[in-house]
Amino acid sequence: MQYIVTKKEMQAVDAYAIEKMGIPSAVLMERAALQVVEEVERVNPGKGRILIAVEGGNNGGDGLAAARILLEMGYLVDIYYVGGFAKVSEQFQVQKNILFHMGVRLRKNIPHKEYSVVVDGIFGVGLSRKIEGVQEKAIEALNHMSAVKVAIDIPSGIDATTGDILGIAFRADYTVTFGLKKLGMFFSDGIDYCGKVICKDIGFPEMAVKQVRPKIYAYDHSDLYRLPKRINNSNKGTYGKVAVIAGSKNMSGAAFLCGKAAYSTGAGLVKIYTHESNRMILQSQLPEAVMLTYHDYEGALSCIEDAMNWATVIVVGPGLGVDTTSERMLYELLMNAEVPLVVDADALNILSNNIELLNTTSVPIIMTPHMKEMSRLIHKSVPEIMEKRFYIAKQFAKKTEVTLVLKDAKSIVTNGGEQTYMNLVGNNGMSTGGSGDVLSGIIAGMIAGGLPLTEAAKIGTYVHCLAGDKAAEKKGKYAMLASDIISCLGEVMVSS
């Protein structure tokens, strides 16, 4: 597990390490510089000329320290000191003095030379104002240079909490960040301006992080131990029964993807409840699934009754359509079900017209809206939700007593508690029809395997995106399909 921090949280960790635990800031700066040097060496195998741009704060001090180490290693390094600050930090002055005694001159303008690597050490995570004047011109000039671009801690001009651009921002190919990843790296413009984020340990003690207790966390490969456990003395009944209520007339795709994903996640049995017109194609595509179909209103209600009597967990909504029949199906589930529900797609659209239906049930519920569906549920604009996604998601989950999976480029999961899960893996190739249906099936499979709802939502979201990354490796982001995500589940669901 890893924490993701806001600007204030990172500053608090830094302050605790230095002021409360006594770690000299010079030590942290030297370690940071060494990590920057390591990355510059990696992206500059030909040992080409390097430009390091700095300002007079501690981020600039990191840049000066990195410049010194690279010079001592024999690299050709030019240091561009923007010089827009009236005062400089103590640590910046220390590093500047060391370079002075080495006979190294800081340049007041960008030299007219060819560079292999440009390093941004102008502003760090503490920036909170719009960049203007000489600093704006400096960043604009750096962005136009043809070189591999590396940012120290965070690209200058990116708000470390929101990811918004503060006037102008350095566009990095790589960002070497220290201790903990910053929230702004994954939202708004930050997700593109940071390039590839490399998080390096520079010695922030675990105690400092625990004292700050960041509110947002993510999973990594070490968390795969959380997957449902498989035992030798078992049968298909051991791993639960997933009912998939999905697919309207001649719309079988969502039901297929959801059902297959549940099976591929380890569910013992999957039973699909769908319109009669989908029977033949689903039986040929997914013969492992049991099936019960309907062709009219009464038949649909009979399917709901069967599902409630049979299932360990019920998925409702993928491709279901929005009409009188589907509305009554959802109503019956909410009124009478005694097993957990995963509510997705058209079931969410039905709820958007009558959110009070959630008050009729006491069963555990997971809701999986994307931004537009969330907009319809709470009658707020998508930009408003995106700006305050953590607060809005937490308050909605708390008020409705559900576990919410708010889907986006970086999905979040909350049950209204103090901390929120954020998913860091995945790629834009997953922005394709059916990907959400796959996620619903995966989460249901996790619940069927014995996981509590919120844990199933978190690890299910993580595994879904791990498989998406594997699919992108094989098929490419342009060509991958939702079914390719399912095909890769077995490769990523390997407990550590």
CSV table of N, CA, C and O in Angstrom, one decimal, residues 243-248 251-259 272-274 278 294 314-321 342-348 368 373 407 434 436-441:
chain,number,residue,atom,x,y,z
A,243,ALA,N,-25.3,-13.7,-9.6
A,243,ALA,CA,-26.4,-13.5,-10.5
A,243,ALA,C,-26.1,-12.2,-11.3
A,243,ALA,O,-25.8,-11.1,-10.7
A,244,VAL,N,-26.2,-12.2,-12.6
A,244,VAL,CA,-26.0,-11.1,-13.5
A,244,VAL,C,-27.3,-10.7,-14.1
A,244,VAL,O,-27.8,-11.5,-15.0
A,245,ILE,N,-28.0,-9.7,-13.7
A,245,ILE,CA,-29.2,-9.2,-14.3
A,245,ILE,C,-28.9,-8.1,-15.3
A,245,ILE,O,-28.6,-6.9,-14.9
A,246,ALA,N,-28.8,-8.5,-16.5
A,246,ALA,CA,-28.3,-7.6,-17.5
A,246,ALA,C,-28.8,-7.9,-18.9
A,246,ALA,O,-29.2,-9.0,-19.2
A,247,GLY,N,-28.7,-6.9,-19.8
A,247,GLY,CA,-29.0,-7.2,-21.2
A,247,GLY,C,-30.5,-7.0,-21.5
A,247,GLY,O,-31.3,-7.8,-21.1
A,248,SER,N,-30.8,-6.0,-22.3
A,248,SER,CA,-32.2,-5.8,-22.8
A,248,SER,C,-32.4,-6.5,-24.1
A,248,SER,O,-31.5,-7.2,-24.6
A,251,MET,N,-29.6,-7.0,-26.8
A,251,MET,CA,-28.4,-6.4,-26.3
A,251,MET,C,-27.7,-7.3,-25.3
A,251,MET,O,-27.9,-7.3,-24.1
A,252,SER,N,-26.9,-8.2,-25.8
A,252,SER,CA,-26.3,-9.3,-25.0
A,252,SER,C,-24.9,-9.0,-24.6
A,252,SER,O,-24.4,-9.6,-23.7
A,253,GLY,N,-24.2,-8.0,-25.2
A,253,GLY,CA,-22.8,-7.8,-24.9
A,253,GLY,C,-22.5,-7.5,-23.5
A,253,GLY,O,-21.5,-8.1,-22.9
A,254,ALA,N,-23.2,-6.6,-22.8
A,254,ALA,CA,-22.9,-6.3,-21.4
A,254,ALA,C,-23.0,-7.5,-20.5
A,254,ALA,O,-22.2,-7.7,-19.6
A,255,ALA,N,-24.1,-8.3,-20.7
A,255,ALA,CA,-24.3,-9.5,-19.9
A,255,ALA,C,-23.2,-10.4,-20.1
A,255,ALA,O,-22.7,-11.0,-19.1
A,256,PHE,N,-22.7,-10.6,-21.3
A,256,PHE,CA,-21.6,-11.5,-21.6
A,256,PHE,C,-20.3,-11.1,-20.9
A,256,PHE,O,-19.7,-11.9,-20.2
A,257,LEU,N,-20.0,-9.8,-21.0
A,257,LEU,CA,-18.7,-9.3,-20.4
A,257,LEU,C,-18.8,-9.4,-18.9
A,257,LEU,O,-17.8,-9.8,-18.3
A,258,CYS,N,-19.9,-9.0,-18.3
A,258,CYS,CA,-20.0,-9.0,-16.9
A,258,CYS,C,-19.9,-10.5,-16.3
A,258,CYS,O,-19.2,-10.8,-15.4
A,259,GLY,N,-20.7,-11.4,-17.0
A,259,GLY,CA,-20.7,-12.8,-16.6
A,259,GLY,C,-19.3,-13.4,-16.7
A,259,GLY,O,-18.9,-14.1,-15.8
A,272,ILE,N,-27.0,-15.9,-15.6
A,272,ILE,CA,-27.4,-14.7,-16.3
A,272,ILE,C,-28.9,-14.6,-16.5
A,272,ILE,O,-29.5,-15.6,-17.0
A,273,TYR,N,-29.4,-13.5,-16.0
A,273,TYR,CA,-30.9,-13.2,-16.2
A,273,TYR,C,-31.0,-12.1,-17.2
A,273,TYR,O,-30.6,-11.0,-17.0
A,274,THR,N,-31.6,-12.5,-18.4
A,274,THR,CA,-31.7,-11.5,-19.5
A,274,THR,C,-32.9,-11.8,-20.4
A,274,THR,O,-33.6,-12.7,-20.2
A,278,ASN,N,-31.6,-12.8,-26.2
A,278,ASN,CA,-30.2,-13.0,-26.0
A,278,ASN,C,-29.7,-14.4,-25.7
A,278,ASN,O,-28.5,-14.7,-25.6
A,294,TYR,N,-36.4,-14.0,-19.9
A,294,TYR,CA,-37.8,-13.5,-19.8
A,294,TYR,C,-38.1,-12.8,-21.1
A,294,TYR,O,-37.2,-12.4,-21.9
A,314,ILE,N,-25.5,-10.1,-6.4
A,314,ILE,CA,-26.3,-9.8,-7.6
A,314,ILE,C,-25.7,-8.6,-8.2
A,314,ILE,O,-25.5,-7.5,-7.6
A,315,VAL,N,-25.4,-8.7,-9.5
A,315,VAL,CA,-25.1,-7.5,-10.3
A,315,VAL,C,-26.3,-7.1,-11.1
A,315,VAL,O,-26.9,-7.9,-11.8
A,316,VAL,N,-26.6,-5.8,-11.1
A,316,VAL,CA,-27.8,-5.4,-11.8
A,316,VAL,C,-27.5,-4.1,-12.6
A,316,VAL,O,-26.9,-3.2,-12.0
A,317,GLY,N,-27.9,-4.1,-13.9
A,317,GLY,CA,-27.8,-2.9,-14.6
A,317,GLY,C,-27.1,-2.9,-16.0
A,317,GLY,O,-27.5,-2.2,-16.9
A,318,PRO,N,-26.0,-3.7,-16.2
A,318,PRO,CA,-25.3,-3.6,-17.4
A,318,PRO,C,-26.2,-3.9,-18.6
A,318,PRO,O,-26.8,-5.0,-18.7
A,319,GLY,N,-26.4,-2.9,-19.5
A,319,GLY,CA,-27.2,-3.1,-20.7
A,319,GLY,C,-28.7,-3.4,-20.5
A,319,GLY,O,-29.4,-3.9,-21.4
A,320,LEU,N,-29.2,-3.2,-19.3
A,320,LEU,CA,-30.5,-3.5,-18.9
A,320,LEU,C,-31.6,-2.7,-19.6
A,320,LEU,O,-32.7,-3.1,-19.7
A,321,GLY,N,-31.2,-1.5,-19.9
A,321,GLY,CA,-32.2,-0.5,-20.5
A,321,GLY,C,-33.0,0.2,-19.4
A,321,GLY,O,-32.9,-0.2,-18.2
A,342,VAL,N,-24.4,-5.2,-6.6
A,342,VAL,CA,-23.5,-4.3,-7.4
A,342,VAL,C,-24.4,-3.6,-8.4
A,342,VAL,O,-24.9,-4.2,-9.3
A,343,VAL,N,-24.5,-2.3,-8.2
A,343,VAL,CA,-25.5,-1.5,-9.0
A,343,VAL,C,-24.7,-0.7,-10.1
A,343,VAL,O,-23.8,0.1,-9.7
A,344,ASP,N,-25.0,-0.9,-11.4
A,344,ASP,CA,-24.1,-0.4,-12.4
A,344,ASP,C,-25.0,0.1,-13.6
A,344,ASP,O,-26.2,-0.3,-13.7
A,345,ALA,N,-24.5,0.9,-14.4
A,345,ALA,CA,-25.0,1.3,-15.7
A,345,ALA,C,-26.5,1.7,-15.7
A,345,ALA,O,-26.8,2.7,-15.0
A,346,ASP,N,-27.4,1.0,-16.3
A,346,ASP,CA,-28.8,1.5,-16.4
A,346,ASP,C,-29.5,1.4,-15.1
A,346,ASP,O,-30.4,2.2,-14.9
A,347,ALA,N,-29.0,0.6,-14.2
A,347,ALA,CA,-29.6,0.6,-12.8
A,347,ALA,C,-29.3,2.0,-12.1
A,347,ALA,O,-30.1,2.5,-11.4
A,348,LEU,N,-28.1,2.5,-12.4
A,348,LEU,CA,-27.8,3.8,-11.9
A,348,LEU,C,-28.6,4.9,-12.5
A,348,LEU,O,-29.1,5.9,-11.9
A,368,THR,N,-21.3,1.8,-9.0
A,368,THR,CA,-20.1,2.0,-9.8
A,368,THR,C,-20.3,3.0,-10.9
A,368,THR,O,-20.2,2.7,-12.1
A,373,GLU,N,-22.6,9.5,-15.1
A,373,GLU,CA,-23.7,8.8,-14.3
A,373,GLU,C,-23.8,9.4,-12.9
A,373,GLU,O,-24.9,9.6,-12.3
A,407,LYS,N,-15.8,6.1,-11.1
A,407,LYS,CA,-14.9,5.7,-12.2
A,407,LYS,C,-14.4,6.9,-13.0
A,407,LYS,O,-15.2,7.8,-13.3
A,434,GLY,N,-17.8,-1.4,-22.7
A,434,GLY,CA,-17.7,-2.7,-22.0
A,434,GLY,C,-16.8,-2.8,-20.9
A,434,GLY,O,-16.9,-3.7,-20.0
A,436,GLY,N,-16.6,-1.0,-18.2
A,436,GLY,CA,-17.3,-0.9,-16.9
A,436,GLY,C,-18.1,-2.2,-16.6
A,436,GLY,O,-18.2,-2.5,-15.4
A,437,ASP,N,-18.6,-2.8,-17.6
A,437,ASP,CA,-19.3,-4.1,-17.4
A,437,ASP,C,-18.3,-5.2,-16.8
A,437,ASP,O,-18.7,-6.0,-16.0
A,438,VAL,N,-17.1,-5.1,-17.3
A,438,VAL,CA,-16.1,-6.1,-16.9
A,438,VAL,C,-15.8,-5.8,-15.4
A,438,VAL,O,-15.7,-6.7,-14.6
A,439,LEU,N,-15.7,-4.5,-15.0
A,439,LEU,CA,-15.4,-4.2,-13.6
A,439,LEU,C,-16.5,-4.7,-12.7
A,439,LEU,O,-16.2,-5.2,-11.6
A,440,SER,N,-17.7,-4.5,-13.1
A,440,SER,CA,-18.8,-5.0,-12.2
A,440,SER,C,-18.8,-6.5,-12.0
A,440,SER,O,-19.0,-6.9,-10.9
A,441,GLY,N,-18.4,-7.2,-13.1
A,441,GLY,CA,-18.3,-8.6,-12.9
A,441,GLY,C,-17.1,-9.0,-12.0
A,441,GLY,O,-17.2,-10.0,-11.2
